[in-house]
Coordinates of C-alpha atoms in Angstrom, one line a residue:
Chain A
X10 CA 17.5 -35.4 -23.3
X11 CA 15.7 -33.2 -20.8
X12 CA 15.6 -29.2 -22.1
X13 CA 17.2 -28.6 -19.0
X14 CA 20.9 -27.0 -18.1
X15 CA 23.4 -28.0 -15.3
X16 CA 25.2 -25.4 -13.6
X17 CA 29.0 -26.6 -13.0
X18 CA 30.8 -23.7 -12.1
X19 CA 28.4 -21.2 -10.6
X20 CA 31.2 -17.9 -10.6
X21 CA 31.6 -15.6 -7.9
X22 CA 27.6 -15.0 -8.2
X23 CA 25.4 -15.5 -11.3
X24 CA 21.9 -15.2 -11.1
X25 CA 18.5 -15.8 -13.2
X26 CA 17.7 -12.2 -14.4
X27 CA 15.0 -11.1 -16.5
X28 CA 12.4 -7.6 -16.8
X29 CA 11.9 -8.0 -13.0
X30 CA 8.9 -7.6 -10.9
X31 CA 7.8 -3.8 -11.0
X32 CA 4.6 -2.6 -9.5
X33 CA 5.1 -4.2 -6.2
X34 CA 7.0 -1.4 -4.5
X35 CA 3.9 -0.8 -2.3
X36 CA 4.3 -4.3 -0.4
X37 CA 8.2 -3.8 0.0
X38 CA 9.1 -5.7 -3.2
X39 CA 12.0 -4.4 -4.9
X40 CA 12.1 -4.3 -8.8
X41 CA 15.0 -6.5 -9.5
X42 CA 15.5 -7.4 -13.2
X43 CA 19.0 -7.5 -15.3
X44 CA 21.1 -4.3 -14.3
X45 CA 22.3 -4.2 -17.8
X46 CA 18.7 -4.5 -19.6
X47 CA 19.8 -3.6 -23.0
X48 CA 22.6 -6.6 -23.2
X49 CA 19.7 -9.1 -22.0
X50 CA 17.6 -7.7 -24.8
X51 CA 20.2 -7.9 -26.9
X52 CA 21.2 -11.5 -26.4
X53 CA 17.9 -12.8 -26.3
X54 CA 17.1 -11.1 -29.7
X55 CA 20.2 -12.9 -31.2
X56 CA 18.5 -15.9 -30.3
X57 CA 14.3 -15.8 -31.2
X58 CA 13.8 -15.1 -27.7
X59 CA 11.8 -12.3 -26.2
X60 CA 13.9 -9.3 -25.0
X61 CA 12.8 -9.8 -21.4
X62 CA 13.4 -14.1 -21.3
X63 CA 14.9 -14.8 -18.1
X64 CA 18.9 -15.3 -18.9
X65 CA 21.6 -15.7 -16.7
X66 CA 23.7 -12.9 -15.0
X67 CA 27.3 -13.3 -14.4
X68 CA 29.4 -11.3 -11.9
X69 CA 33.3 -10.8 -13.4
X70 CA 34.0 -14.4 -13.3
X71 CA 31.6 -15.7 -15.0
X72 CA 30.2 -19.8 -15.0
X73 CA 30.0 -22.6 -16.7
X74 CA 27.0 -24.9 -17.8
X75 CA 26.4 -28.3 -19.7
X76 CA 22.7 -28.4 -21.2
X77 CA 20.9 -32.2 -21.3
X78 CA 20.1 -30.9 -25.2
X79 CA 21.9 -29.5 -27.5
X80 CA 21.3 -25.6 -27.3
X81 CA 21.7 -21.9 -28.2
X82 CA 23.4 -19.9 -26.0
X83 CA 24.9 -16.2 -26.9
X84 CA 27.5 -15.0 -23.9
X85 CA 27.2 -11.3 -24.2
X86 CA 27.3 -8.0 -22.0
X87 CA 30.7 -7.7 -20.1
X88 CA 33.1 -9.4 -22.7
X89 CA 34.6 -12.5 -21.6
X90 CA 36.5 -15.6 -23.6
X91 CA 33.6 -17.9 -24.3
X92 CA 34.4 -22.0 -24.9
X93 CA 32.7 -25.3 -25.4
X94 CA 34.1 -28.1 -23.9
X95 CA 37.7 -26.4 -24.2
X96 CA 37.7 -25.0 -27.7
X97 CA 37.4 -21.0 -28.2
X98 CA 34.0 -20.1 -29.3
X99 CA 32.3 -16.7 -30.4
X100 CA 31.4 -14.1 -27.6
X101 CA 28.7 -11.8 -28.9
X102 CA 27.1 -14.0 -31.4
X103 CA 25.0 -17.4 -31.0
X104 CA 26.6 -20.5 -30.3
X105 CA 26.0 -23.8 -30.6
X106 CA 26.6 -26.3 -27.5
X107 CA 25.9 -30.2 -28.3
X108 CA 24.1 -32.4 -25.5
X109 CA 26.3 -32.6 -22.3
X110 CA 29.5 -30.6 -23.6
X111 CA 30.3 -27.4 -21.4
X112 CA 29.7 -23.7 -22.2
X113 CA 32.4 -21.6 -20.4
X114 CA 32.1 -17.8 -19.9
X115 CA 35.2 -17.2 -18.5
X116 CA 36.5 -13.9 -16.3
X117 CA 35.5 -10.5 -18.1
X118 CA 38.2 -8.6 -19.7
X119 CA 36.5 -5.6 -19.5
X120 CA 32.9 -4.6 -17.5
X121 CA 31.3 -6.6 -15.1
X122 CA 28.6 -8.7 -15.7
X123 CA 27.7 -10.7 -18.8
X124 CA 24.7 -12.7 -20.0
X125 CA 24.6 -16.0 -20.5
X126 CA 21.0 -15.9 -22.8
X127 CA 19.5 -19.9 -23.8
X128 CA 17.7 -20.5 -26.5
X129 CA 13.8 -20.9 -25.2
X130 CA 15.2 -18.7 -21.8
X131 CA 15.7 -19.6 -18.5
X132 CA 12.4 -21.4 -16.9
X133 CA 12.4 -21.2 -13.3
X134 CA 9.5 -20.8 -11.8
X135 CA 8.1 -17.0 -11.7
X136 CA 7.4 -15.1 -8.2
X137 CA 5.3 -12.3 -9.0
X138 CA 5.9 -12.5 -12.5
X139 CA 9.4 -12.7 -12.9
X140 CA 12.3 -15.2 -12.5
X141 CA 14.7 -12.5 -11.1
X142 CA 16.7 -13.2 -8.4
X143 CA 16.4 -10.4 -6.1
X144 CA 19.4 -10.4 -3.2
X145 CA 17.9 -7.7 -1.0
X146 CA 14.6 -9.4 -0.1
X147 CA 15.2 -13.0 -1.7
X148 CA 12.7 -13.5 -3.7
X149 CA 13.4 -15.3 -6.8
X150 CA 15.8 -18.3 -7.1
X151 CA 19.3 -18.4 -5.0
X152 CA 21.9 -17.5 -6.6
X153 CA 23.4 -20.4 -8.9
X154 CA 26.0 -23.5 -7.3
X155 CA 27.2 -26.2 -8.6
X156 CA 25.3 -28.8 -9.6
X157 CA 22.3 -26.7 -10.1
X158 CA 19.1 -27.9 -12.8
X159 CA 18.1 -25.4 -14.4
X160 CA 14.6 -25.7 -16.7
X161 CA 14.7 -24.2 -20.0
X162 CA 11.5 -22.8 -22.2
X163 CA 10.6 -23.8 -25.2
X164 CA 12.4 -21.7 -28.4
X165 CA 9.5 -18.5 -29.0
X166 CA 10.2 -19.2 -32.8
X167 CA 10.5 -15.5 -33.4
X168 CA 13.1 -14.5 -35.7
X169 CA 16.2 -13.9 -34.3
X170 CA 18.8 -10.6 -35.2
X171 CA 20.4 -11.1 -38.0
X172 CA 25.0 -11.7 -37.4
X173 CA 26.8 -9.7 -35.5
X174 CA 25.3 -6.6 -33.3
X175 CA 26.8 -3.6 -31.9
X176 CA 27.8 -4.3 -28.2
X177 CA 28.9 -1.5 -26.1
X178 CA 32.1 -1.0 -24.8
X179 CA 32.0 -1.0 -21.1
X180 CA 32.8 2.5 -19.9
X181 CA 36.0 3.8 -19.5
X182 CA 34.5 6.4 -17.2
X183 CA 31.6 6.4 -16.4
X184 CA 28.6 9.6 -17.2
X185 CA 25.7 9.0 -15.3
X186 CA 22.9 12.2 -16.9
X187 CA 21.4 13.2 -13.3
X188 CA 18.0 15.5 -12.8
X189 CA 18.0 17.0 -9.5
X190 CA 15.5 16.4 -6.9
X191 CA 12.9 15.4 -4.9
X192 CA 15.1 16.3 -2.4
X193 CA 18.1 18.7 -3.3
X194 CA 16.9 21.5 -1.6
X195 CA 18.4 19.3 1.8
X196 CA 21.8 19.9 0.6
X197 CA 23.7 23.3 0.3
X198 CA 24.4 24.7 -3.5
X199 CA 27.8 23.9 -2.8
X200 CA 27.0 20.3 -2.9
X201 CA 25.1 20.5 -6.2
X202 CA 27.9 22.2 -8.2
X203 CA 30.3 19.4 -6.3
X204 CA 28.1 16.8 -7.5
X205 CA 28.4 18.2 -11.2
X206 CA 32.2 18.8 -11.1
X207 CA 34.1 16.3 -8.8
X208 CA 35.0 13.0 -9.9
X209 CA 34.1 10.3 -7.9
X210 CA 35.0 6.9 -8.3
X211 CA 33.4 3.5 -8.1
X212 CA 33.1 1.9 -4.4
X213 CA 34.4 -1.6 -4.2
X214 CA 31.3 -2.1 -2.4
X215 CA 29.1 -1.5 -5.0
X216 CA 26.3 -4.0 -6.0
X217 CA 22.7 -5.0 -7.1
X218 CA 21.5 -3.3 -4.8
X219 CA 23.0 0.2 -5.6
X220 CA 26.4 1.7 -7.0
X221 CA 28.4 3.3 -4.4
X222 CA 31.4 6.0 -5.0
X223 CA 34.1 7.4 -3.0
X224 CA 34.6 11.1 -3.3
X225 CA 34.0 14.7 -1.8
X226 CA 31.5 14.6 0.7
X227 CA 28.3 16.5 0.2
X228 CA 27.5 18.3 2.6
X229 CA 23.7 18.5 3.6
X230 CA 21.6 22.3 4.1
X231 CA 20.1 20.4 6.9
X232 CA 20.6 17.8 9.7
X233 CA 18.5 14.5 10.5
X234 CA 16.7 12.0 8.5
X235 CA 13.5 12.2 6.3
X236 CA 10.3 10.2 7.1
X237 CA 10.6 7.0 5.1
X238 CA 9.5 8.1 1.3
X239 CA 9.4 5.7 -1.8
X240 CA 12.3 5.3 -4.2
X241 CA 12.8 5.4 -7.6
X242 CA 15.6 3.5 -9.8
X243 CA 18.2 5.2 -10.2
X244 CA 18.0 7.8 -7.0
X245 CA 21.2 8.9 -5.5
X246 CA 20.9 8.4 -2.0
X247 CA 23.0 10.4 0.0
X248 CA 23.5 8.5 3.6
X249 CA 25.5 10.5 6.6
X250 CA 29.0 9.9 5.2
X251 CA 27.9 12.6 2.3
X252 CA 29.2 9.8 -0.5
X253 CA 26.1 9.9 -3.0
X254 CA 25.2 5.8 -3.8
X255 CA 22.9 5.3 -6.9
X256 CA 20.5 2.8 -6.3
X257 CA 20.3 -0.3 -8.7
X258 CA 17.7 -2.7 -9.7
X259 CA 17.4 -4.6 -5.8
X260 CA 17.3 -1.2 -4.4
X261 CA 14.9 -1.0 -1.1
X262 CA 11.6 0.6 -1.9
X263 CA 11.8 2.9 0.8
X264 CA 14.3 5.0 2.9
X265 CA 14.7 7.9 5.3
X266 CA 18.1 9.5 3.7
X267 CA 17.5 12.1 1.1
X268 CA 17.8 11.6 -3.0
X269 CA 19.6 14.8 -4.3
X270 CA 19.1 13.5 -7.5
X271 CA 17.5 10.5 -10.1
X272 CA 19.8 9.4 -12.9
X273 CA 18.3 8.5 -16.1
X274 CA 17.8 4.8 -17.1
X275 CA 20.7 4.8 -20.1
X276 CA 23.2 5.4 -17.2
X277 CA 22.5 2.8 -15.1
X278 CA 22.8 -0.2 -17.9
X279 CA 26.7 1.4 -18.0
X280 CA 26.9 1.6 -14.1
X281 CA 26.0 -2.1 -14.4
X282 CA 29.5 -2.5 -16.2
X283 CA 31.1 -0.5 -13.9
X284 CA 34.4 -1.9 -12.2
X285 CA 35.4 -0.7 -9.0
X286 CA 37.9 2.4 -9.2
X287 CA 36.1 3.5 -12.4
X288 CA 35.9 7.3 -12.5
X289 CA 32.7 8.6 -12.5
X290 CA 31.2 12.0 -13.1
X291 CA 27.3 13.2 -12.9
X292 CA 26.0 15.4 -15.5
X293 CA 23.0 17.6 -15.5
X294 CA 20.2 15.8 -17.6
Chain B
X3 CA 6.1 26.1 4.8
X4 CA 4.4 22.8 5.1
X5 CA 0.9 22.8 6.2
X6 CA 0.3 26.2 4.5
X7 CA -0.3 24.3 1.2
X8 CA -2.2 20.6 1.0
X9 CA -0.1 19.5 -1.3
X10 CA 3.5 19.5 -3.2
X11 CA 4.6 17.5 -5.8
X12 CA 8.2 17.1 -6.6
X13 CA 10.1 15.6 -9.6
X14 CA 12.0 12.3 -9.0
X15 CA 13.9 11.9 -12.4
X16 CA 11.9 11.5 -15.9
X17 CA 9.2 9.3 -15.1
X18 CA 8.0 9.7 -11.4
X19 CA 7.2 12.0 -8.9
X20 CA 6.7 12.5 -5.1
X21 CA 4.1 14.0 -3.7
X22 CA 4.8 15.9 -0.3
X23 CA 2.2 16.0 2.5
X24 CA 1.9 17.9 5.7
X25 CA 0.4 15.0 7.9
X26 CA 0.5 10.9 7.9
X27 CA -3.5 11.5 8.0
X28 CA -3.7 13.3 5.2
X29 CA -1.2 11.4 3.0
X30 CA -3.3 8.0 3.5
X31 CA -6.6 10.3 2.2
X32 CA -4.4 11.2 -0.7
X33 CA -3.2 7.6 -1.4
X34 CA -6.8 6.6 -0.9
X35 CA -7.9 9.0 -3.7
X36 CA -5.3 7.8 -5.7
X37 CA -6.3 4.3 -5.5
X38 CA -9.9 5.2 -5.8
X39 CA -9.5 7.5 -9.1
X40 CA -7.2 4.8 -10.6
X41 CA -10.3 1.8 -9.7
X42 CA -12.6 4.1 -11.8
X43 CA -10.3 4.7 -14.5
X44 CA -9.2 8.7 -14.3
X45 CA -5.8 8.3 -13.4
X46 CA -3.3 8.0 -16.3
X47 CA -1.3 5.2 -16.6
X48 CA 1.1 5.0 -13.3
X49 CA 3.0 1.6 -12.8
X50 CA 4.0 2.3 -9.2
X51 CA 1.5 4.1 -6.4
X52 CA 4.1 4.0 -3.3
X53 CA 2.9 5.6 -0.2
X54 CA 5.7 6.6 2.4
X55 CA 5.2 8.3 5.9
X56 CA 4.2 11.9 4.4
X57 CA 4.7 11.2 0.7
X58 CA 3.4 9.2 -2.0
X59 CA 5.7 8.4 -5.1
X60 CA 4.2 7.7 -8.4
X61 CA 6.3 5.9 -10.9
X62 CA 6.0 4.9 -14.3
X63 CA 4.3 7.7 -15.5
X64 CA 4.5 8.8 -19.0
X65 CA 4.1 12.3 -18.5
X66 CA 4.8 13.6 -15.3
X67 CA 4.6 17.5 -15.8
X68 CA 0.8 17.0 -17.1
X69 CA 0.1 14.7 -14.1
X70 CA 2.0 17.4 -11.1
X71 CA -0.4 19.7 -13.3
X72 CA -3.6 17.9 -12.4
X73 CA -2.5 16.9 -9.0
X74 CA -2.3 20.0 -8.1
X75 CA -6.0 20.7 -8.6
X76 CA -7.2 17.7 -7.1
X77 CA -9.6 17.9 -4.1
X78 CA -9.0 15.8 -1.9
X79 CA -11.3 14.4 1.0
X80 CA -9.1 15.3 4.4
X81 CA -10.0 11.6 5.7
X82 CA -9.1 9.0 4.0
X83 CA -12.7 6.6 4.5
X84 CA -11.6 3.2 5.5
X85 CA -10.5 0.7 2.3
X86 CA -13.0 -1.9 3.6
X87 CA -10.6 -4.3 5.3
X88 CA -9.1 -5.2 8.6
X89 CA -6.6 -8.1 9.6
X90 CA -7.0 -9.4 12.9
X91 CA -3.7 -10.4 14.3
X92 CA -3.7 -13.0 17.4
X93 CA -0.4 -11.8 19.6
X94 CA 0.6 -13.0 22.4
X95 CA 2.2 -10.4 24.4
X96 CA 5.6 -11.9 25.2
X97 CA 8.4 -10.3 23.7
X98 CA 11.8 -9.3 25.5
X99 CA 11.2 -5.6 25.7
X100 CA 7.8 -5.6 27.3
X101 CA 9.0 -4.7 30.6
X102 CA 10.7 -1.9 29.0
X103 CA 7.9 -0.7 26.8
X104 CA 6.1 -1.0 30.1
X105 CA 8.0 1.5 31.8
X106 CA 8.1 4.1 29.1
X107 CA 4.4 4.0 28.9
X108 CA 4.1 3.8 32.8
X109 CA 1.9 0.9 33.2
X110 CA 2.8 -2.7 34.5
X111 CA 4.0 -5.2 31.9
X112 CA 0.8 -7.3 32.0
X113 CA -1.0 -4.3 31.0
X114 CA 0.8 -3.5 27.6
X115 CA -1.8 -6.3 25.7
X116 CA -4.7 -4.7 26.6
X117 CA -3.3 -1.5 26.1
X118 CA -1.4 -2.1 22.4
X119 CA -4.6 -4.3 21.0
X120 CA -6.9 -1.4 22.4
X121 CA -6.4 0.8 19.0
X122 CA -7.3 0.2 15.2
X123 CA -4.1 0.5 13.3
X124 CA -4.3 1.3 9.4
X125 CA -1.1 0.5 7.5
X126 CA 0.7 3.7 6.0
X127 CA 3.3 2.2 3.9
X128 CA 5.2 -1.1 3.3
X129 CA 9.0 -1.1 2.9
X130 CA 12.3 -2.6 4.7
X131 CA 10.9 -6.2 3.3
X132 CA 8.1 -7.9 1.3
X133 CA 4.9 -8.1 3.7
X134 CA 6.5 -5.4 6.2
X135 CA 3.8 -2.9 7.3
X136 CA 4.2 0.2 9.2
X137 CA 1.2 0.7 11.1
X138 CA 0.2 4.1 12.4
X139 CA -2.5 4.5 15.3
X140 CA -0.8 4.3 18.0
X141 CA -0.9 7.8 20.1
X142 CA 1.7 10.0 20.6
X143 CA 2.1 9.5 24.4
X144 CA 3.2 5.9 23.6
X145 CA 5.6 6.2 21.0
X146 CA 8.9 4.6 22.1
X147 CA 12.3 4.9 20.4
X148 CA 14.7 2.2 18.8
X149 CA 16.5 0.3 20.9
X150 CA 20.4 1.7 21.2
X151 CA 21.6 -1.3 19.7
X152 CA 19.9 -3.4 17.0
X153 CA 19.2 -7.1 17.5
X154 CA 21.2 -9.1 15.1
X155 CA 17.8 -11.5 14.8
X156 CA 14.6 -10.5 15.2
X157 CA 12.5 -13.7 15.1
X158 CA 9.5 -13.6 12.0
X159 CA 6.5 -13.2 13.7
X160 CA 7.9 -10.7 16.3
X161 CA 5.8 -7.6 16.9
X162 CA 7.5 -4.4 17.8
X163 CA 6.8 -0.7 18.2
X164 CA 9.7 2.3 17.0
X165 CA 8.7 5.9 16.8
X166 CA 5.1 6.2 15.9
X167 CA 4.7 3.1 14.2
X168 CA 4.1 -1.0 15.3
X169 CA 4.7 -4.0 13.0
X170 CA 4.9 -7.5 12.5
X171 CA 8.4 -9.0 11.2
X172 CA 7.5 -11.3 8.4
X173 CA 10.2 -13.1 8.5
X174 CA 14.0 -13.2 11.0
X175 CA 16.1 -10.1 10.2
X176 CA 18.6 -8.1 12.1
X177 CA 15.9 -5.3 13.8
X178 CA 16.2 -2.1 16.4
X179 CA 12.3 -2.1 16.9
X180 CA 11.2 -2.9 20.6
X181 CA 9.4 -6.4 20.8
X182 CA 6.7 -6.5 23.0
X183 CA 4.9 -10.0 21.4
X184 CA 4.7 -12.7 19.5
X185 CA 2.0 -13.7 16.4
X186 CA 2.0 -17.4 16.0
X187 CA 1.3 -18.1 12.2
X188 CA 3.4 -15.1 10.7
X189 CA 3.4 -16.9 7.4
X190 CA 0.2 -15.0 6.7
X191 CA 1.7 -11.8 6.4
X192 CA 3.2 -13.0 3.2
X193 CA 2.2 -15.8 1.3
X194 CA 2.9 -15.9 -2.2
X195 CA 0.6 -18.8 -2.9
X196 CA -2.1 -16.3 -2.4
X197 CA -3.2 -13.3 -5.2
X198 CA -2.3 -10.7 -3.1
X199 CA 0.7 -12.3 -0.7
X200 CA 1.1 -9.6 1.7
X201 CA -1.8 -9.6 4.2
X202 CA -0.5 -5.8 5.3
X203 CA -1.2 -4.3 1.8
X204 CA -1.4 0.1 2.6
X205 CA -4.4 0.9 4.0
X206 CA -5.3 -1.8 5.1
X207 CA -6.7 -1.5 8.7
X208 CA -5.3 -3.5 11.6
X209 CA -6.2 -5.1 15.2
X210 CA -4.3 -7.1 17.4
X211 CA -5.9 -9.4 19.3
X212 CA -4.2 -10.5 22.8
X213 CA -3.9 -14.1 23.0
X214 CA -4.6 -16.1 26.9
X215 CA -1.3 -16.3 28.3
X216 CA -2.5 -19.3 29.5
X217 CA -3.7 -20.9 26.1

């Protein structure tokens, strides 16, 4: 049979993730890439891969796939029950799926997103060296419907991690280490020592594109809008409504409102698990 | 504050920062010099050189204190000598706002060609989508504002003028800018069949070229 996969329930959105496309930001290309990098390392190591092999991301309800040849598959990140044509299987840990059966990840239980990692990876064809689906500038393939093909790579033959590894929990709450700047000095010092003490709370209209929180306002030193300035992952973009939004993998390269702060790269791999209502609470780091 | 020094370089978390500048002139001499010492092989490693209106972020950089360090003693040229390139762009002047544009600037409407593919543009930065260039060179006199309310489709291909910049749209999106034309093959601007897709990379110097109504 073809190394090929067939997608038959696609989930509220799943798409082909892998390292991204960095080192485009000067033409307007966002960085994309897996929000929760370390789980697509870690499922592609389970399986020979390498870390950065495109995989599938999931979005809480997961999806469900039948491979043309038998396969590898390890469902990990967000936890989820995982089954093959009906029967419980392992989430976590490799799994085996015969020719034309179907691999379920079903709705988390916890997190957001998990991984659905192939043996061989994901083989869409790359755009700018990547297979990432980016959803702010589309680039990349569409996110996944039914009936989908999807090519699969041949296995790297590295060796894969040995049994079971250490996943972690999604966050209860979640600590996002923040260094302040480039541009604190816009808000007042009152707005800094809110940002470090308030709890906020994920935004229901979070997404790949950046994590938003409800919360105090913070108020800004000074009115208007900055001349459009390059982004970083991970800035916390603080538009008029004074509710700080940390920008995610598909986050614009560019933008006039002013980043009070940058948090650090461990953070944002738990802000991927993030559920909406999730406290949240910014740290100096 | 600004303008008294040439330079300041900020910190953008652990591995990036942003370099202020006073002017959009001197920021594209800066990202010129960044481009040029990173062609001859004296810039450290940097995985992102991102020029904005008056800034220039570097990301990816492995040790940004030692870099703001060296930045800092950089001399800089105060022009930035043109990258080599220019993109002609055929427009044909035909877009829904030239009457309005007309009127700001105080001219006719059949006088906006000749007078928008009269300058030499030079793209500052990239940014709102892949291939999008703002392109500074027009003077201050005929900078216009946003329209009040945003266009739920701007057609790709559309060129407009905002504040002190024009552009092309690569491709339809929702769009405030004022439309004065129209360039027929707006697939050039980014084609990712090509090395480098986007035909408005920074720098990069432009000129419109006003196509015969009549063609």
């Amino acid at each position: 049979m073809s190394p090929e996969i067939t997608v038959v329930r696609p989930g509220a959105l799943t798409t082909v993730q892998d390292a991204g496309r960095p080192g485009h930001a000067h033409l307007g290309v966002p960085r994309s890439g897996a929000l929760d990098a370390p789980a697509l390392r870690l499922a592609n190591r389970l399986l020979g891969n390498d870390p950065d092999a495109a995989a599938l991301e999931t979005t809480v309800t997961g999806c469900a796939l039948r491979p043309g040849r038998a396969v590898t598959v390890v469902v990990g990140g967000a936890p989820c029950p995982v089954t093959v044509d009906g029967r419980p299987a392992a989430w976590g840990t490799p799994v085996h799926v015969p020719a034309g059966a179907v691999l379920d990840a079903g709705t988390v239980t916890a997190g957001l997103r998990s991984y659905v990692a192939v043996a061989g990876g994901v083989a869409v064809a790359p755009v700018l060296g990547s297979r990432s689906t980016d959803l702010l500038s589309g680039l990349g393939p569409e996110p996944l419907r039914a009936g989908d093909v999807l090519p699969l790579g041949a296995p790297a033959g590295r060796t894969a991690l040995p049994g079971a590894a250490p996943w972690p929990a999604p966050p209860g709450e979640l600590v996002l280490p923040l260094r302040p700047g480039p541009r604190a000095d816009w808000f007042t010092a009152a707005a800094l020592r809110t940002l470090f003490s308030a709890t906020y709370r994920v935004s229901p209209h979070s997404n790949r594109v950046g994590l938003r929180t409800e919360g105090p306002p913070l108020e800004r030193a000074r009115p208007g809008e900055l001349p459009s300035e390059g982004m970083v992952l991970g800035a916390v973009q603080v538009p008029p409504d004074g509710r700080p939004v940390v920008f995610l993998n598909d986050h614009p390269t560019t933008g006039g409102y002013p980043v009070i702060g940058v948090v650090a790269e461990p953070g944002l791999a738990s802000a991927a698990q993030a559920p909406a209502g999730t406290p949240v609470r910014f740290t100096p780091g | 504050m600004t303008g008294e020094r040439p330079l300041t370089v900020r910190t953008a978390g652990r591995h990036a920062l942003l370099v202020d500048l006073p002017d959009a002139e001197r920021t594209a001499a800066f990202h010129a010099e960044l481009l040029r010492r990173r062609a001859a092989g004296t810039l450290p490693p940097v995985e992102e050189i991102v020029p904005g209106a008056r800034t220039v972020l570097l990301d990816g950089v492995s040790d940004p204190a030692a870099l703001a360090r060296r930045l800092a003693r950089w001399d800089v040229p105060a022009r930035a000598a043109g990258t080599g390139g220019v993109a002609e762009i055929p427009v044909r002047y035909d877009g829904p706002d030239l009457a309005d544009v007309a009127a700001l600037w105080g001219i006719r409407p059949q006088e906006v060609a000749a007078r928008h593919s009269s300058y030499t543009y030079r793209v500052a930065f990239c940014g709102f989508a892949p291939g999008f260039g703002y392109l500074t060179g027009l003077p201050g006199p005929l900078h216009v504002p946003r329209r009040d309310t945003p266009r739920t489709r701007v057609p790709a291909g559309a060129v407009g003028l905002a504040g002190p910049y024009t552009a092309v749209y690569p491709r339809a999106t929702p769009g405030g800018w004022q439309l004065i034309g129209t360039m027929a093959d707006p697939g050039r601007l980014w084609d990712l069949t090509r090395d480098e897709p986007a035909l408005l990379t920074p720098g990069t110097r432009v000129r419109f070229v006003a196509e015969d109504e009549t063609a």
